[in-house]
Amino acid sequence: MIIFLNGDQSGIDMSTLSGVEREIVEKKQRSPETYVYESPAALAFELNMRRRIVEAAVALDASGVTFVPYENTRGNRYFWSRTNKGGLLLNNGVLPSDAINDIFRNGRMYAFECATAVVVVLYKGVLDALGEEVFNSYFRNLLLYDWQYDSDLQLTAISNREEAYPGDVQYFKNPDHAPDKPEWQGENAVVLGQGMYYGHGIGINTAEGIIAALNRKRVPGSTTSAYLLDETFHPDFEYLRRLSAGRSLPSTAGRYTGYTVIAKIGSNNYRI
């Protein structure tokens, strides 16, 4: 169910929505959960950003970026410097928007693992939704490494995979991964809609396809399958909407229940 706090129940003109946006609205309208928005404009902002995240995931898949473990991370040295832990640190004097866009334009110059890829996708979605001026004002001193991210990304989490929507991030755990391949202990994946996901290193596939790919990376003889966790993550869309309007205030919209301030991705916890 979708509710608007300003009492405007006219909603959004479905005929103007993309396929991804329409899928989100229709699923939220059918959901037993209550989704509360300040106004139809707030919902429209979320739909646009979710669509941009999906588009960014598809674009990263097509960019030529390579999947590698941290020790083999690489990037365009004009924009990024490699850290000793395998991260990519934004160079001084470089605009964050230019550095993020370069990953998608010159993907073959880049290689990193799947958590970094998801953060890159989220940054690109936020950049395309907010515009370069706002993005460069708030997303400075970027470090691309694992699940480290700028505080203004404001990731939030729920523990209900049935309420995952396009633009969300989920995690496929592979409990019996081969010990010599820790990079295959699981796969961070962006929900694309229509039952499809993007996972860096596996590509665009169904949940069943991602699980099958992870199962091929198990200890020989293992019968313990990889599986999709309940945790679902996304940026705080209302926070970002207020940020874009110069109103960096606590979020008042979203679900009434279910959000947490600790994100669990795989076996690691992250404070949001």
Short mmCIF file of C-alpha atoms in Angstrom, two decimals:
data_model
loop_
_atom_site.label_atom_id
_atom_site.label_comp_id
_atom_site.label_asym_id
_atom_site.label_seq_id
_atom_site.Cartn_x
_atom_site.Cartn_y
_atom_site.Cartn_z
CA MET A 1 0.00 0.00 0.00
CA ILE A 2 1.17 3.54 -0.82
CA ILE A 3 0.11 6.54 1.30
CA PHE A 4 0.89 10.25 0.85
CA LEU A 5 1.20 12.40 3.97
CA ASN A 6 -0.02 15.53 2.19
CA GLY A 7 -3.36 13.85 1.50
CA ASP A 8 -2.91 13.90 -2.28
CA GLN A 9 -4.23 10.52 -3.40
CA SER A 10 -4.08 11.29 -7.11
CA GLY A 11 -0.82 9.35 -7.21
CA ILE A 12 1.33 9.11 -10.31
CA ASP A 13 0.24 8.85 -13.93
CA MET A 14 1.18 5.24 -14.72
CA SER A 15 1.24 5.98 -18.44
CA THR A 16 4.32 8.18 -17.96
CA LEU A 17 6.37 5.54 -16.13
CA SER A 18 9.06 3.28 -17.52
CA GLY A 19 8.63 -0.47 -17.24
CA VAL A 20 10.89 -0.62 -14.17
CA GLU A 21 9.04 2.25 -12.47
CA ARG A 22 5.66 0.71 -13.21
CA GLU A 23 6.79 -2.63 -11.78
CA ILE A 24 7.80 -0.90 -8.53
CA VAL A 25 4.53 1.02 -8.12
CA GLU A 26 2.36 -2.00 -8.89
CA LYS A 27 4.25 -4.20 -6.43
CA LYS A 28 4.13 -1.57 -3.67
CA GLN A 29 0.42 -1.10 -4.22
CA ARG A 30 -0.09 -4.86 -3.79
CA SER A 31 2.25 -5.12 -0.80
CA PRO A 32 0.91 -5.85 2.72
CA GLU A 33 3.47 -3.30 3.93
CA THR A 34 2.63 0.41 4.11
CA TYR A 35 4.89 2.77 2.17
CA VAL A 36 4.53 6.40 3.26
CA TYR A 37 5.64 9.36 1.14
CA GLU A 38 5.47 13.07 1.78
CA SER A 39 3.88 13.60 -1.64
CA PRO A 40 3.60 12.04 -5.11
CA ALA A 41 6.73 14.03 -5.97
CA ALA A 42 8.66 12.11 -3.29
CA LEU A 43 7.55 8.80 -4.80
CA ALA A 44 8.47 10.06 -8.27
CA PHE A 45 11.96 10.93 -7.01
CA GLU A 46 12.44 7.41 -5.63
CA LEU A 47 11.19 5.83 -8.85
CA ASN A 48 13.59 7.90 -10.92
CA MET A 49 16.56 7.05 -8.72
CA ARG A 50 15.71 3.35 -8.65
CA ARG A 51 15.50 3.38 -12.46
CA ARG A 52 18.86 5.16 -12.64
CA ILE A 53 20.45 2.52 -10.39
CA VAL A 54 19.10 -0.25 -12.60
CA GLU A 55 20.42 1.51 -15.69
CA ALA A 56 23.81 1.95 -14.01
CA ALA A 57 23.99 -1.77 -13.21
CA VAL A 58 23.25 -2.70 -16.81
CA ALA A 59 25.81 -0.15 -18.01
CA LEU A 60 28.53 -1.46 -15.67
CA ASP A 61 27.89 -4.98 -16.92
CA ALA A 62 28.48 -3.76 -20.48
CA SER A 63 31.46 -1.53 -19.61
CA GLY A 64 34.21 -4.14 -19.69
CA VAL A 65 35.15 -3.80 -16.01
CA THR A 66 36.83 -7.02 -14.83
CA PHE A 67 36.06 -8.99 -11.67
CA VAL A 68 39.19 -9.55 -9.54
CA PRO A 69 40.02 -10.00 -5.82
CA TYR A 70 41.26 -6.97 -3.91
CA GLU A 71 44.94 -7.62 -4.49
CA ASN A 72 44.44 -7.20 -8.24
CA THR A 73 42.34 -4.03 -8.18
CA ARG A 74 43.20 -1.51 -10.85
CA GLY A 75 41.78 1.73 -12.26
CA ASN A 76 42.49 4.70 -14.48
CA ARG A 77 45.40 6.39 -12.71
CA TYR A 78 44.39 9.81 -14.00
CA PHE A 79 41.32 9.66 -11.73
CA TRP A 80 42.18 7.09 -9.04
CA SER A 81 45.14 5.97 -6.93
CA ARG A 82 45.32 2.36 -5.78
CA THR A 83 45.64 1.86 -2.00
CA ASN A 84 47.73 -0.90 -0.41
CA LYS A 85 44.52 -2.73 0.52
CA GLY A 86 43.21 -2.79 -3.02
CA GLY A 87 40.95 0.26 -2.95
CA LEU A 88 40.70 3.13 -5.42
CA LEU A 89 41.10 6.60 -3.87
CA LEU A 90 39.95 9.69 -5.76
CA ASN A 91 42.90 11.80 -6.89
CA ASN A 92 43.23 15.40 -5.72
CA GLY A 93 41.74 17.93 -8.09
CA VAL A 94 39.47 15.41 -9.81
CA LEU A 95 35.72 15.92 -9.87
CA PRO A 96 33.92 12.93 -8.32
CA SER A 97 31.40 12.91 -11.18
CA ASP A 98 34.17 12.68 -13.79
CA ALA A 99 35.86 9.82 -11.93
CA ILE A 100 32.66 7.80 -11.56
CA ASN A 101 31.66 8.40 -15.19
CA ASP A 102 35.11 7.28 -16.36
CA ILE A 103 34.51 3.81 -14.95
CA PHE A 104 31.57 3.42 -17.31
CA ARG A 105 33.34 5.03 -20.29
CA ASN A 106 36.69 3.24 -19.91
CA GLY A 107 35.68 0.08 -18.10
CA ARG A 108 38.51 -2.03 -19.51
CA MET A 109 40.94 0.06 -17.46
CA TYR A 110 39.22 -1.07 -14.24
CA ALA A 111 39.08 -4.24 -12.19
CA PHE A 112 37.55 -4.77 -8.74
CA GLU A 113 35.36 -7.17 -6.75
CA CYS A 114 31.58 -7.32 -6.39
CA ALA A 115 31.01 -5.15 -3.29
CA THR A 116 32.97 -2.30 -4.85
CA ALA A 117 30.97 -2.78 -8.05
CA VAL A 118 27.69 -2.35 -6.19
CA VAL A 119 28.87 0.87 -4.54
CA VAL A 120 29.96 2.16 -7.97
CA VAL A 121 26.51 1.36 -9.35
CA LEU A 122 24.85 3.21 -6.48
CA TYR A 123 27.10 6.25 -6.93
CA LYS A 124 26.33 6.33 -10.65
CA GLY A 125 22.59 6.08 -10.00
CA VAL A 126 22.76 8.91 -7.47
CA LEU A 127 24.93 11.00 -9.80
CA ASP A 128 22.52 10.61 -12.72
CA ALA A 129 19.49 11.35 -10.54
CA LEU A 130 20.89 14.36 -8.63
CA GLY A 131 23.13 15.86 -11.32
CA GLU A 132 26.83 16.66 -11.27
CA GLU A 133 26.65 19.85 -9.19
CA VAL A 134 24.86 18.26 -6.25
CA PHE A 135 26.86 15.04 -6.47
CA ASN A 136 30.19 16.89 -6.50
CA SER A 137 29.11 19.03 -3.55
CA TYR A 138 28.41 16.10 -1.25
CA PHE A 139 30.26 13.04 -2.54
CA ARG A 140 33.87 14.12 -2.13
CA ASN A 141 37.06 12.23 -1.28
CA LEU A 142 35.65 8.97 -2.63
CA LEU A 143 37.26 5.66 -1.76
CA LEU A 144 36.12 2.60 -3.68
CA TYR A 145 36.87 -0.32 -1.41
CA ASP A 146 34.56 -3.14 -0.35
CA TRP A 147 31.44 -1.69 1.35
CA GLN A 148 33.01 1.62 2.35
CA TYR A 149 30.92 4.48 1.03
CA ASP A 150 30.28 8.20 1.50
CA SER A 151 28.00 8.94 4.45
CA ASP A 152 25.59 10.85 2.20
CA LEU A 153 24.71 7.62 0.41
CA GLN A 154 22.73 6.80 3.59
CA LEU A 155 22.19 3.08 3.00
CA THR A 156 19.26 1.60 4.85
CA ALA A 157 18.20 -2.02 5.25
CA ILE A 158 15.21 -4.28 5.81
CA SER A 159 15.12 -8.00 6.56
CA ASN A 160 12.45 -9.08 4.10
CA ARG A 161 13.48 -10.22 0.64
CA GLU A 162 9.84 -10.29 -0.43
CA GLU A 163 9.92 -6.48 -0.29
CA ALA A 164 12.90 -6.13 -2.64
CA TYR A 165 12.38 -3.76 -5.57
CA PRO A 166 14.41 -2.82 -8.66
CA GLY A 167 17.35 -0.69 -7.52
CA ASP A 168 17.74 -2.61 -4.25
CA VAL A 169 20.84 -4.64 -3.36
CA GLN A 170 20.69 -8.22 -2.11
CA TYR A 171 23.26 -10.84 -1.17
CA PHE A 172 23.62 -14.46 -2.27
CA LYS A 173 25.62 -16.40 0.33
CA ASN A 174 27.79 -19.37 -0.64
CA PRO A 175 28.55 -21.10 2.69
CA ASP A 176 30.64 -23.92 1.20
CA HIS A 177 32.82 -21.84 -1.12
CA ALA A 178 36.25 -23.20 -1.95
CA PRO A 179 38.69 -22.01 0.78
CA ASP A 180 41.22 -20.84 -1.82
CA LYS A 181 38.58 -18.64 -3.47
CA PRO A 182 37.25 -16.33 -0.72
CA GLU A 183 35.98 -13.94 -3.39
CA TRP A 184 33.25 -16.50 -4.12
CA GLN A 185 31.88 -16.63 -0.55
CA GLY A 186 28.88 -14.81 -1.96
CA GLU A 187 27.62 -12.33 -4.51
CA ASN A 188 26.32 -8.81 -3.99
CA ALA A 189 23.62 -8.24 -6.59
CA VAL A 190 21.47 -5.34 -7.79
CA VAL A 191 17.79 -6.11 -8.36
CA LEU A 192 16.96 -5.22 -11.97
CA GLY A 193 13.29 -6.23 -12.08
CA GLN A 194 11.42 -8.96 -13.92
CA GLY A 195 13.26 -11.56 -11.84
CA MET A 196 16.72 -10.46 -13.00
CA TYR A 197 19.83 -9.42 -11.06
CA TYR A 198 23.25 -7.95 -11.82
CA GLY A 199 26.19 -9.43 -9.94
CA HIS A 200 29.72 -8.33 -10.86
CA GLY A 201 31.71 -11.38 -11.96
CA ILE A 202 28.58 -13.34 -12.84
CA GLY A 203 26.72 -10.78 -14.92
CA ILE A 204 22.99 -10.37 -15.48
CA ASN A 205 21.08 -13.46 -14.48
CA THR A 206 18.13 -14.84 -12.55
CA ALA A 207 18.42 -15.74 -8.86
CA GLU A 208 18.60 -19.38 -9.91
CA GLY A 209 21.39 -18.57 -12.35
CA ILE A 210 23.44 -16.74 -9.73
CA ILE A 211 22.98 -19.60 -7.25
CA ALA A 212 24.06 -22.11 -9.91
CA ALA A 213 27.17 -20.04 -10.69
CA LEU A 214 28.10 -19.85 -6.99
CA ASN A 215 27.51 -23.57 -6.55
CA ARG A 216 30.20 -24.21 -9.14
CA LYS A 217 32.64 -22.46 -6.77
CA ARG A 218 31.97 -24.77 -3.81
CA VAL A 219 34.22 -27.24 -2.05
CA PRO A 220 34.36 -30.37 -4.23
CA GLY A 221 31.61 -32.75 -3.22
CA SER A 222 29.60 -30.16 -1.29
CA THR A 223 25.82 -30.44 -1.41
CA THR A 224 25.18 -27.20 0.52
CA SER A 225 23.72 -24.75 -1.96
CA ALA A 226 24.23 -21.02 -2.13
CA TYR A 227 21.09 -19.06 -1.24
CA LEU A 228 19.60 -15.57 -1.17
CA LEU A 229 19.65 -13.79 2.21
CA ASP A 230 16.67 -11.87 3.57
CA GLU A 231 18.58 -8.58 3.93
CA THR A 232 17.78 -5.94 1.32
CA PHE A 233 19.56 -2.58 1.00
CA HIS A 234 19.02 0.72 -0.77
CA PRO A 235 19.90 4.40 -0.35
CA ASP A 236 17.60 6.54 1.78
CA PHE A 237 15.73 8.10 -1.12
CA GLU A 238 13.94 10.73 0.95
CA TYR A 239 17.24 11.86 2.50
CA LEU A 240 18.74 12.23 -0.98
CA ARG A 241 15.67 14.09 -2.23
CA ARG A 242 16.01 16.60 0.58
CA LEU A 243 19.74 16.79 -0.04
CA SER A 244 19.12 17.65 -3.69
CA ALA A 245 16.78 20.44 -2.60
CA GLY A 246 19.23 21.76 0.00
CA ARG A 247 17.21 20.27 2.86
CA SER A 248 19.51 17.73 4.51
CA LEU A 249 17.00 16.67 7.16
CA PRO A 250 16.10 13.33 8.73
CA SER A 251 13.87 11.21 6.54
CA THR A 252 10.13 11.26 7.30
CA ALA A 253 9.04 8.90 4.55
CA GLY A 254 9.45 5.21 3.86
CA ARG A 255 8.15 2.12 5.58
CA TYR A 256 6.60 2.38 9.03
CA THR A 257 8.50 -0.70 10.18
CA GLY A 258 11.52 -2.79 9.31
CA TYR A 259 14.44 -0.39 8.89
CA THR A 260 17.63 -0.93 10.82
CA VAL A 261 20.77 1.14 11.43
CA ILE A 262 23.10 -1.82 10.96
CA ALA A 263 23.61 -3.28 7.49
CA LYS A 264 24.64 -6.92 7.30
CA ILE A 265 26.20 -7.94 4.01
CA GLY A 266 27.45 -11.47 3.89
CA SER A 267 29.28 -12.15 7.15
CA ASN A 268 30.12 -8.50 7.81
CA ASN A 269 28.22 -5.80 9.70
CA TYR A 270 28.26 -2.17 8.64
CA ARG A 271 27.02 0.78 10.66
CA ILE A 272 24.90 3.16 8.62
#
